[in-house]
CSV table of C-alpha atoms in Angstrom, one decimal:
chain,number,residue,atom,x,y,z
A,9,MET,CA,206.4,125.7,95.1
A,10,GLN,CA,208.5,128.8,94.4
A,11,ALA,CA,211.6,129.1,92.4
A,12,LEU,CA,213.9,132.0,93.3
A,13,ILE,CA,217.1,133.6,91.9
A,14,PRO,CA,220.7,133.1,93.1
A,15,PRO,CA,223.2,135.6,94.5
A,16,SER,CA,225.8,137.0,92.1
A,17,LEU,CA,228.9,134.9,92.1
A,18,GLY,CA,230.0,135.5,88.5
A,19,ASP,CA,228.7,136.5,85.1
A,20,TRP,CA,225.8,134.0,85.0
A,21,GLY,CA,222.2,134.8,84.5
A,22,PHE,CA,219.5,135.6,87.1
A,23,GLN,CA,221.8,137.3,89.6
A,24,TYR,CA,221.9,140.2,91.9
A,25,ASP,CA,224.5,142.1,93.8
A,26,PRO,CA,225.0,140.4,97.2
A,27,GLU,CA,225.8,143.8,98.8
A,28,MET,CA,222.4,145.1,97.7
A,29,GLY,CA,220.7,142.0,98.8
A,30,HIS,CA,217.4,140.6,97.4
A,31,ASN,CA,213.9,140.5,98.8
A,32,PHE,CA,212.9,136.8,98.8
A,33,ASP,CA,209.1,137.0,99.2
A,34,ILE,CA,208.3,133.4,100.3
A,35,SER,CA,204.7,133.0,101.6
A,36,ASP,CA,204.0,131.0,104.7
A,37,ASP,CA,201.9,128.5,102.8
A,38,VAL,CA,204.7,127.3,100.5
A,39,ASP,CA,205.7,123.6,101.0
A,40,VAL,CA,208.7,123.4,98.7
A,41,VAL,CA,211.1,126.1,97.8
A,42,ILE,CA,213.6,125.7,94.9
A,43,THR,CA,216.6,128.1,94.5
A,44,HIS,CA,219.8,128.0,92.6
A,45,GLY,CA,222.0,128.5,95.6
A,46,PRO,CA,221.8,127.8,99.4
A,47,PRO,CA,220.8,130.0,102.3
A,48,ARG,CA,223.7,131.2,104.5
A,49,GLY,CA,224.8,128.5,106.9
A,50,ILE,CA,223.1,125.6,105.3
A,51,MET,CA,225.4,123.2,103.3
A,52,ASP,CA,227.1,126.3,101.8
A,53,MET,CA,230.7,125.8,103.0
A,54,THR,CA,233.2,126.0,100.2
A,55,TYR,CA,236.6,124.2,100.0
A,56,SER,CA,238.2,127.6,100.9
A,57,ALA,CA,236.2,127.4,104.2
A,58,GLU,CA,233.9,130.3,103.2
A,59,ARG,CA,230.1,130.4,103.6
A,60,ALA,CA,228.7,131.1,100.2
A,61,GLY,CA,225.0,131.1,101.0
A,62,CYS,CA,222.7,134.1,100.9
A,63,PRO,CA,221.8,135.7,104.2
A,64,GLN,CA,218.6,137.2,102.9
A,65,LEU,CA,217.5,133.8,101.6
A,66,PHE,CA,218.1,132.3,105.1
A,67,VAL,CA,215.9,135.0,106.6
A,68,ALA,CA,213.1,134.3,104.2
A,69,ILE,CA,213.3,130.5,104.7
A,70,ALA,CA,213.5,130.8,108.5
A,71,ARG,CA,210.4,133.0,108.5
A,72,SER,CA,208.3,130.8,106.0
A,73,ARG,CA,209.6,127.4,107.3
A,74,PRO,CA,208.7,125.4,104.2
A,75,ARG,CA,208.8,121.6,104.4
A,76,MET,CA,211.7,121.4,101.9
A,77,HIS,CA,214.2,123.7,100.4
A,78,TYR,CA,216.0,122.3,97.4
A,79,PHE,CA,219.1,123.9,95.9
A,80,GLY,CA,222.6,123.3,94.5
A,81,HIS,CA,225.4,125.6,93.2
A,82,ILE,CA,227.9,124.9,96.1
A,83,HIS,CA,229.1,121.5,94.9
A,84,GLU,CA,231.1,120.7,98.0
A,85,GLY,CA,228.0,121.2,100.2
A,86,TRP,CA,226.1,118.3,98.6
A,87,GLY,CA,223.9,116.5,101.1
A,88,ALA,CA,220.6,116.7,103.0
A,89,LYS,CA,219.7,117.7,106.5
A,90,VAL,CA,216.5,118.0,108.5
A,91,VAL,CA,216.8,121.3,110.4
A,92,ALA,CA,214.8,121.9,113.5
A,93,TRP,CA,213.8,125.5,114.0
A,94,ARG,CA,213.8,127.2,117.4
A,95,LYS,CA,210.3,128.1,118.6
A,96,MET,CA,211.0,131.8,118.5
A,97,ILE,CA,212.9,133.2,115.5
A,98,ASN,CA,215.0,136.3,116.1
A,99,GLU,CA,214.1,139.6,114.5
A,100,LYS,CA,217.2,139.2,112.3
A,101,PRO,CA,217.3,135.4,111.7
A,102,SER,CA,220.7,133.7,111.4
A,103,HIS,CA,221.9,130.1,111.1
A,104,LEU,CA,223.9,130.7,114.3
A,105,THR,CA,220.9,131.6,116.4
A,106,ASP,CA,217.7,130.2,115.0
A,107,ILE,CA,218.5,126.5,114.3
A,108,ASP,CA,218.2,123.9,117.1
A,109,ASN,CA,221.2,121.8,116.2
A,110,GLY,CA,220.5,119.3,119.0
A,111,ARG,CA,217.2,118.4,117.3
A,112,SER,CA,218.5,118.6,113.7
A,113,THR,CA,219.5,115.5,111.7
A,114,LEU,CA,222.1,115.1,109.0
A,115,ILE,CA,220.8,112.6,106.4
A,116,ASP,CA,224.0,112.5,104.3
A,117,ASN,CA,226.9,114.5,103.1
A,118,LEU,CA,230.0,114.0,100.8
A,119,SER,CA,232.1,112.6,103.6
A,120,ARG,CA,229.6,109.7,104.1
A,121,VAL,CA,228.4,109.0,100.6
A,122,SER,CA,229.5,105.9,98.6
A,123,HIS,CA,231.6,106.8,95.6
A,124,ASP,CA,229.6,104.3,93.4
A,125,ALA,CA,226.1,105.7,94.4
A,126,ARG,CA,224.1,107.1,91.6
A,127,ILE,CA,220.9,108.0,93.4
A,128,HIS,CA,220.4,108.8,97.0
A,129,GLU,CA,217.0,108.4,98.5
A,130,ALA,CA,215.4,110.1,101.5
A,131,SER,CA,211.9,109.4,102.8
A,132,LEU,CA,210.3,111.7,105.3
A,133,CYS,CA,206.8,110.1,105.3
A,134,GLU,CA,205.1,108.4,108.1
A,135,GLU,CA,206.4,105.0,107.0
A,136,GLY,CA,209.8,106.3,105.9
A,137,TYR,CA,213.1,107.6,107.4
A,138,THR,CA,211.4,109.9,109.9
A,139,PRO,CA,208.2,112.0,109.4
A,140,LEU,CA,208.9,115.7,108.9
A,141,GLN,CA,207.2,118.0,111.5
A,142,ALA,CA,205.7,120.7,109.3
A,143,GLY,CA,206.4,124.2,110.6
A,144,SER,CA,209.1,123.2,113.0
A,145,GLN,CA,211.4,121.4,110.6
A,146,THR,CA,212.7,121.9,107.1
A,147,LEU,CA,214.4,119.4,104.9
A,148,PHE,CA,217.3,121.1,103.2
A,149,VAL,CA,218.7,119.3,100.1
A,150,ASN,CA,221.9,120.5,98.3
A,151,ALA,CA,221.5,118.5,95.1
A,152,ALA,CA,224.6,119.9,93.2
A,153,VAL,CA,225.4,117.2,90.7
A,154,GLU,CA,228.9,118.4,89.5
A,155,GLY,CA,231.5,117.0,91.8
A,156,THR,CA,235.2,116.8,92.3
A,157,LYS,CA,238.1,114.8,90.9
A,158,GLU,CA,237.3,112.0,93.4
A,159,LEU,CA,233.6,112.0,92.6
A,160,PRO,CA,233.0,113.8,89.3
A,161,VAL,CA,229.2,113.3,89.3
A,162,GLN,CA,227.5,113.4,92.7
A,163,PRO,CA,224.4,111.2,93.3
A,164,LEU,CA,221.0,112.6,92.4
A,165,TRP,CA,218.5,113.0,95.2
A,166,LEU,CA,215.1,111.2,95.3
A,167,VAL,CA,213.0,112.6,98.1
A,168,ASP,CA,209.7,111.2,99.3
A,169,LEU,CA,207.8,113.9,101.2
A,170,GLU,CA,204.2,113.9,102.4
A,171,LEU,CA,202.4,117.1,101.3
A,172,PRO,CA,199.0,118.2,102.4
A,173,LEU,CA,196.1,117.6,100.1
A,174,SER,CA,195.2,120.6,98.0
A,175,VAL,CA,191.6,121.9,98.1
C-alpha cells in the first residue's frame, strides 16, 4: 500500500504546484494506493463541471494498475467504479484514451445512493459482487465523507477485496 500527496488546491498541507506536477512513483507490485485526491478523469468532476483530478496521478495509476485506488477530496465525486484498462496504454496515458468504458462498471455514485445510507459495501471477491481482474481492472473509490446540504455526511465505504498471500 502506498499513500501519496494531493495537488495544490489551497493552503492545506502536503501540496505541490499542479503546473510543476509531481512524480508519483507507484511500483507495479502495489495492490492498494491511497491518495488525498483523485486522478484526472476518475470521479473528479466538480459542481462547476471542472475536472479537479491530477493528470500525473492518472499516469502513475494507469501504468501500475493497482487493484484499488482509494481517495477523497472531491466531495461531489463520491462513489465507486471498477475501471477496465485497455490492453495497451498510450505513451502519455489519459482517462480519455486508456480506459475501456464498455467493460467498466459503476458500482455507485451520489445520484443513486440512498439519503439514509450510513455505510456502503462493495465486495469484489470470488463470492461477492464481481471478482476483480488484477492487472486489467482497478477499483476506484472516492470516499469523500463531507457532503452537501441535501446529504451533509456521505456514506462510508466498506470494501471487501481479495489480495494475494504475502510470502
